[in-house]
């Protein structure tokens, strides 16, 4: 039975990944979730699996070398799936340091602890061990030619403190592969959407604001392009890379689903108008009149677009969820989990929102 150590499993993609893995493997795996529970980590995300015998939660910070080493000493970890990170570009612009500390130094701690636990006396690594570093398409920078895509061979050109910290972490993983033949793979995925995403990110923020009649703050001219992928399709890709990916390789994950931000916002409004029952009070709030163009993000990358050719041809990965279906599923999920949204948006979120959007 394989033992997985998932870092950042109380966050958006991490919690979706944990559900994905239990749906797929049931009782045939052991899974340990290590998370520091920052503002982005929420154990309520995991309440449907928290009582499983083959699941353990450990509250620990990946920057804490002693705590991470202890986890490796006490458990025979087979696979590390490293999600834990500071993930929000806007926060990285106002407070870059913690991005370096968690995303770069935290990754160094994870790599070192795994290497110490997995390395044999002759410098080779025990059979079957895998370190999957979860990264982003933002490391490649911004595309200007509309015919261009991000390939695994595209040179790194990060612009925000967030993407620079993720690029640094990727290079550190590569250095471990090149220097020690450390058994790692990297995945670089495009923008995810789905359940449990923190409402600082575009899609859940717009859903929540529309339902509560708040303005919908669109940065710049609203024409920046992101390449959206339903979170379960990302989780499927990660699992496939763990199972079948060639060690030392990187794999781009994305479903060719490019949309301008303004299109996303209008789709959310239209879908809410279709889904909300006639007698739902919130219906009257939902209208394009809420759209407000605000000051642009500093250094705002214009377009991201992933070429998923390698993961598709080598591993047979293809996305299952069309955007039209995924966005409906996502909006329905938020409508059915308004208590989750209310818990998350009370308290500190209010201060963040006022500071960020100057309201
Ligand atoms: P998130 O912000 O929702 O979750 C991050 C999780 O990491 C939280 O549970 C948080 O508590 C935990 N964490 C943060 N700092 C920690 C620390 N020092 N020690 C331990 N735990 C810590 O992020 P997400 O959107 O789920 O992204 C997860 C990973 O996927 C990140 O590495 C991100 O760069 C990458 N990624 C995200 C996207 C996306 O669209 N969201 C796309 C591609 C890649
Ligand atoms: O591409 C993958 C990346 O996608 C991940 O690595 C990051 O962790 C994740 O946060 C995401 O980064 P983005 O910056 O693309 O996502 P965000 O949801 O913050 O913004 C999406 C787009 O919407 C971006 O062009 C900025 C714009 N935006 C965002 C917010 C929050 C707005 O116009 N208004 C907003 O209020």
XYZ file of C-alpha atoms and ligand atoms in Angstrom:
439
model
C 0.000 0.000 0.000
C 1.437 3.374 -1.055
C 1.708 6.196 1.467
C 1.197 9.699 0.043
C 2.348 12.834 1.808
C 0.278 15.717 0.443
C 1.388 19.229 1.413
C -1.181 22.046 1.307
C -4.068 19.562 1.309
C -6.398 21.977 3.120
C -6.229 24.464 0.240
C -8.221 24.580 -2.976
C -6.463 22.088 -5.275
C -5.014 20.030 -2.409
C -8.438 19.264 -0.924
C -9.870 18.440 -4.357
C -6.871 16.151 -4.911
C -7.467 14.326 -1.623
C -11.121 13.703 -2.585
C -10.001 12.605 -6.050
C -7.507 10.104 -4.619
C -9.995 8.551 -2.172
C -12.613 8.280 -4.945
C -10.048 6.584 -7.162
C -8.134 4.373 -4.734
C -10.506 4.053 -1.741
C -8.833 2.085 1.028
C -5.868 1.034 -1.108
C -3.712 4.053 -0.180
C -2.639 5.869 2.968
C -2.659 9.642 2.781
C -1.081 12.160 5.153
C -2.035 15.811 4.705
C 0.494 18.343 6.010
C -0.756 21.903 6.097
C 0.068 24.984 8.170
C -3.541 26.234 7.866
C -2.751 29.740 6.663
C -5.662 32.011 5.685
C -6.007 29.792 2.570
C -6.134 26.470 4.408
C -9.484 25.284 5.685
C -10.122 21.925 7.341
C -13.846 22.337 6.616
C -12.909 21.507 3.005
C -12.095 17.969 4.126
C -14.957 17.176 6.459
C -16.332 14.391 4.244
C -13.113 12.337 4.502
C -11.607 13.439 7.827
C -12.763 10.270 9.655
C -11.276 7.790 7.211
C -8.847 5.286 8.789
C -6.380 5.764 5.932
C -6.261 9.591 6.265
C -4.176 11.630 8.722
C -3.913 15.395 9.109
C -0.758 16.944 10.550
C -0.629 20.683 11.181
C 2.914 21.675 10.251
C 4.703 24.395 8.341
C 6.850 23.266 5.417
C 9.441 25.847 6.478
C 9.850 23.959 9.754
C 12.719 21.564 8.999
C 12.465 19.600 12.260
C 8.707 19.070 11.922
C 8.982 17.900 8.313
C 11.941 15.585 9.036
C 9.974 14.036 11.910
C 7.087 13.223 9.555
C 9.491 11.399 7.219
C 11.128 9.585 10.149
C 7.803 8.385 11.549
C 6.232 7.382 8.225
C 7.524 5.424 5.251
C 6.477 7.964 2.622
C 6.338 6.695 -0.980
C 5.003 9.738 -2.806
C 5.195 13.444 -1.967
C 2.619 15.619 -3.713
C 3.791 19.142 -3.003
C 0.992 21.713 -3.294
C 1.724 23.918 -0.248
C 2.450 27.455 -1.367
C 1.394 31.045 -1.148
C -0.705 31.122 -4.305
C -2.229 34.557 -4.882
C -0.505 36.939 -7.311
C -2.055 40.121 -5.824
C -0.860 39.218 -2.325
C 2.632 38.574 -3.725
C 2.683 42.124 -5.089
C 1.954 43.649 -1.678
C 3.902 41.155 0.446
C 6.533 39.248 -1.560
C 8.707 37.946 1.283
C 6.441 35.182 2.518
C 6.287 33.888 -1.072
C 10.042 33.383 -1.065
C 9.949 31.844 2.400
C 7.183 29.319 1.727
C 7.489 28.664 -1.986
C 11.275 28.573 -2.244
C 12.642 27.776 1.227
C 9.682 25.527 2.081
C 10.261 23.553 -1.108
C 13.964 23.236 -0.196
C 12.965 21.787 3.185
C 10.616 19.285 1.506
C 13.263 18.219 -1.028
C 15.957 17.797 1.619
C 13.745 15.790 3.949
C 12.619 13.479 1.128
C 16.195 13.053 -0.091
C 17.442 12.175 3.406
C 14.640 9.614 3.851
C 14.885 8.024 0.408
C 18.620 8.009 -0.394
C 20.540 4.745 -0.039
C 24.170 4.460 1.112
C 25.407 4.311 -2.510
C 23.647 7.584 -3.399
C 20.850 5.921 -5.386
C 17.217 6.167 -4.291
C 14.905 3.493 -2.921
C 12.563 1.928 -5.511
C 9.169 3.461 -6.132
C 9.728 6.827 -4.429
C 8.315 9.905 -6.194
C 8.289 13.656 -5.499
C 5.663 15.501 -7.526
C 6.151 19.259 -7.449
C 2.961 21.099 -8.372
C 3.721 24.253 -10.313
C 2.101 26.788 -12.560
C 2.091 28.041 -16.141
C 2.913 31.526 -14.788
C 6.618 30.593 -14.682
C 6.666 30.952 -18.495
C 5.626 34.626 -18.398
C 3.155 36.172 -20.801
C 2.339 35.337 -24.446
C 2.066 38.149 -26.981
C 1.757 36.225 -30.273
C -1.824 34.810 -30.410
C -0.541 31.698 -32.201
C 1.934 30.912 -29.417
C 1.597 28.441 -26.517
C 3.595 27.432 -23.460
C 5.548 24.205 -24.063
C 7.760 22.400 -21.539
C 10.695 23.841 -23.495
C 9.481 27.466 -23.268
C 12.099 29.482 -21.349
C 11.100 30.669 -17.881
C 10.226 34.380 -17.744
C 8.267 35.023 -14.535
C 7.051 38.550 -13.771
C 5.261 38.602 -10.425
C 6.889 37.780 -7.082
C 4.531 34.753 -6.985
C 5.630 33.379 -10.352
C 9.281 34.182 -9.616
C 9.052 32.183 -6.388
C 7.393 29.243 -8.182
C 10.028 29.384 -10.961
C 12.772 29.334 -8.305
C 11.187 26.313 -6.651
C 10.911 24.518 -10.024
C 14.609 25.159 -10.681
C 15.506 23.822 -7.265
C 13.590 20.611 -8.022
C 15.404 20.394 -11.374
C 18.722 20.906 -9.586
C 17.959 17.924 -7.310
C 17.135 15.820 -10.380
C 20.263 16.899 -12.251
C 22.636 16.685 -9.278
C 21.399 13.683 -7.302
C 19.084 11.904 -9.801
C 16.402 12.678 -7.221
C 13.113 10.986 -8.308
C 10.999 14.058 -9.027
C 8.598 15.327 -11.675
C 7.162 18.818 -12.125
C 3.703 19.682 -13.422
C 2.943 23.187 -14.715
C -0.793 23.747 -14.847
C -3.009 26.564 -16.070
C -5.737 28.345 -14.042
C -7.923 25.937 -12.073
C -11.546 26.481 -11.079
C -14.009 24.401 -9.079
C -15.251 23.801 -5.511
C -13.360 25.079 -2.439
C -11.465 27.873 -4.213
C -10.759 30.808 -1.904
C -12.803 33.877 -2.961
C -9.743 36.058 -3.522
C -9.442 34.386 -6.964
C -11.427 35.593 -9.980
C -14.207 32.982 -10.285
C -15.343 32.512 -6.654
C -14.889 36.248 -5.986
C -17.193 37.145 -8.877
C -19.786 34.509 -7.892
C -19.842 35.747 -4.303
C -19.952 39.436 -5.242
C -22.735 38.922 -7.794
C -24.850 37.021 -5.259
C -24.393 39.722 -2.640
C -24.923 42.623 -5.063
C -21.327 43.896 -4.788
C -19.435 45.440 -7.703
C -17.527 43.042 -9.950
C -13.994 44.484 -10.088
C -12.434 43.742 -13.494
C -8.752 44.695 -13.751
C -7.607 46.905 -16.650
C -9.549 46.391 -19.891
C -10.741 42.886 -18.905
C -9.078 41.384 -21.958
C -6.293 39.465 -20.219
C -6.573 35.808 -21.157
C -6.356 32.817 -18.832
C -6.577 29.136 -19.803
C -9.144 27.543 -17.442
C -9.134 23.905 -16.315
C -11.650 22.155 -14.057
C -9.780 21.177 -10.896
C -10.575 17.429 -11.155
C -8.855 17.335 -14.537
C -5.737 18.801 -12.938
C -5.938 16.165 -10.171
C -6.254 13.415 -12.774
C -3.143 14.749 -14.545
C -1.125 14.807 -11.319
C -2.117 11.214 -10.518
C -1.133 10.129 -14.042
C 2.260 11.815 -13.792
C 2.872 10.105 -10.436
C 1.888 6.729 -11.896
C 3.339 6.923 -15.396
C 5.445 10.087 -15.752
C 9.102 9.726 -16.613
C 11.285 10.683 -13.643
C 13.032 14.023 -14.016
C 10.495 15.265 -16.585
C 8.107 18.180 -16.477
C 4.563 18.073 -17.865
C 2.317 20.989 -18.801
C -1.366 20.523 -17.914
C -4.102 22.550 -19.603
C -7.234 21.946 -21.635
C -7.088 24.562 -24.417
C -9.759 26.673 -22.823
C -8.698 30.275 -23.210
C -11.073 33.019 -22.137
C -10.793 36.769 -21.610
C -11.549 37.735 -18.007
C -14.553 39.784 -19.078
C -16.010 36.705 -20.840
C -15.656 34.740 -17.603
C -17.437 37.441 -15.622
C -20.281 37.653 -18.142
C -20.615 33.841 -18.212
C -20.937 33.801 -14.418
C -23.686 36.443 -14.542
C -25.564 34.633 -17.308
C -25.283 31.247 -15.583
C -26.471 32.659 -12.253
C -29.469 34.229 -14.014
C -30.299 30.821 -15.517
C -29.745 28.762 -12.375
C -31.239 30.899 -9.596
C -34.940 30.117 -9.031
C -37.446 32.869 -9.981
C -38.330 33.516 -6.334
C -34.697 33.708 -5.101
C -34.146 37.184 -3.633
C -30.532 37.246 -4.888
C -31.681 37.159 -8.526
C -32.364 40.865 -8.521
C -28.680 41.554 -7.645
C -27.269 39.649 -10.578
C -26.706 41.901 -13.564
C -23.965 43.169 -15.889
C -24.501 46.601 -14.290
C -22.303 45.332 -11.442
C -19.246 45.110 -13.727
C -16.739 47.804 -12.752
C -13.389 48.307 -14.460
C -10.736 49.020 -11.829
C -7.024 49.839 -11.778
C -4.975 47.136 -13.473
C -2.816 44.626 -11.573
C 0.841 45.746 -11.583
C 2.865 43.802 -14.167
C -0.337 42.029 -15.265
C 0.508 39.108 -17.600
C -1.583 39.417 -20.760
C -2.141 35.845 -21.873
C -1.445 32.317 -20.659
C -2.094 29.272 -22.865
C -0.812 25.755 -22.288
C 0.165 23.244 -24.968
C -0.694 19.925 -23.266
C 0.735 17.822 -26.130
C 3.338 16.006 -24.017
C 1.046 14.802 -21.218
C -1.604 13.850 -23.794
C 0.653 11.913 -26.125
C 2.913 10.293 -23.489
C 0.417 9.580 -20.730
C -2.959 9.716 -22.495
C -4.244 12.623 -20.375
C -7.200 14.578 -21.727
C -9.578 16.806 -19.775
C -13.034 15.318 -19.077
C -14.934 18.494 -18.228
C -15.932 21.074 -20.835
C -15.845 24.638 -19.542
C -19.599 25.111 -20.078
C -20.284 22.121 -17.807
C -17.518 22.877 -15.318
C -18.600 26.448 -14.688
C -22.227 25.322 -14.093
C -21.046 22.615 -11.687
C -18.867 25.159 -9.899
C -21.571 27.814 -9.572
C -24.055 25.194 -8.335
C -21.495 24.024 -5.769
C -21.072 27.560 -4.388
C -24.858 28.052 -4.290
C -25.207 24.824 -2.305
C -22.352 25.771 0.050
C -23.161 29.356 0.958
C -22.346 28.540 4.608
C -18.796 27.629 3.505
C -18.534 30.961 1.659
C -19.972 32.920 4.579
C -17.527 31.357 7.054
C -14.605 32.130 4.799
C -15.620 35.703 3.983
C -16.304 36.772 7.569
C -13.406 38.076 9.667
C -10.000 38.632 8.030
C -11.356 38.421 4.487
C -13.280 41.676 5.003
C -10.053 43.531 5.874
C -8.255 41.968 2.908
C -11.084 42.984 0.574
C -11.141 46.602 1.807
C -7.355 46.946 1.479
C -7.175 45.278 -1.918
C -10.165 46.936 -3.592
C -10.018 50.229 -1.640
C -13.721 50.141 -0.698
P -4.295 27.612 -1.997
O -3.764 28.954 -1.627
O -5.772 27.413 -2.106
O -3.785 26.534 -0.919
C -2.484 26.542 -0.416
C -2.433 25.620 0.804
O -1.071 25.590 1.263
C -3.295 26.106 1.977
O -4.000 25.024 2.536
C -2.279 26.662 2.959
O -2.692 26.570 4.309
C -1.062 25.784 2.683
N 0.192 26.452 3.037
C 0.579 27.717 2.693
N 1.788 27.985 3.249
C 2.167 26.851 3.919
C 3.310 26.498 4.677
N 4.314 27.372 4.872
N 3.369 25.264 5.206
C 2.354 24.366 5.021
N 1.245 24.658 4.344
C 1.149 25.885 3.791
O -3.540 27.193 -3.324
P -4.064 26.357 -4.572
O -4.724 27.266 -5.524
O -4.759 25.146 -4.085
O -2.655 25.954 -5.231
C -1.979 24.782 -4.779
C -0.691 24.643 -5.571
O -0.980 24.553 -6.962
C 0.282 25.818 -5.413
O 1.583 25.305 -5.361
C 0.055 26.640 -6.677
O 1.227 27.341 -7.016
C -0.258 25.554 -7.673
N -1.110 25.929 -8.816
C -2.304 26.564 -8.592
C -3.134 26.860 -9.695
C -4.473 27.529 -9.497
O -5.109 27.890 -10.499
N -4.981 27.696 -8.296
C -2.717 26.513 -10.986
C -1.477 25.884 -11.167
C -0.699 25.583 -10.057
O -2.151 30.285 -14.142
C -2.119 29.559 -12.934
C -2.277 30.517 -11.783
O -3.638 30.927 -11.780
C -1.897 29.905 -10.441
O -0.537 29.606 -10.444
C -2.201 30.882 -9.293
O -1.944 30.262 -8.055
C -3.670 31.246 -9.374
O -3.981 32.200 -8.373
C -4.011 31.810 -10.746
O -3.371 33.098 -10.947
P -4.132 34.314 -11.680
O -3.493 35.563 -11.261
O -4.270 34.039 -13.125
O -5.591 34.122 -11.013
P -6.632 35.171 -10.386
O -7.885 34.400 -10.132
O -6.055 35.973 -9.277
O -6.891 36.159 -11.623
C -7.358 35.665 -12.873
C -7.440 36.846 -13.820
O -8.517 37.711 -13.395
C -6.202 37.724 -13.844
O -5.981 38.207 -15.168
C -6.546 38.904 -12.919
C -8.042 39.035 -13.108
N -8.806 39.528 -11.922
C -8.642 38.870 -10.735
C -9.319 39.282 -9.617
C -9.123 38.573 -8.288
C -9.695 40.574 -12.046
O -9.878 41.148 -13.141
N -10.376 40.976 -10.926
C -10.217 40.387 -9.707
O -10.858 40.834 -8.713
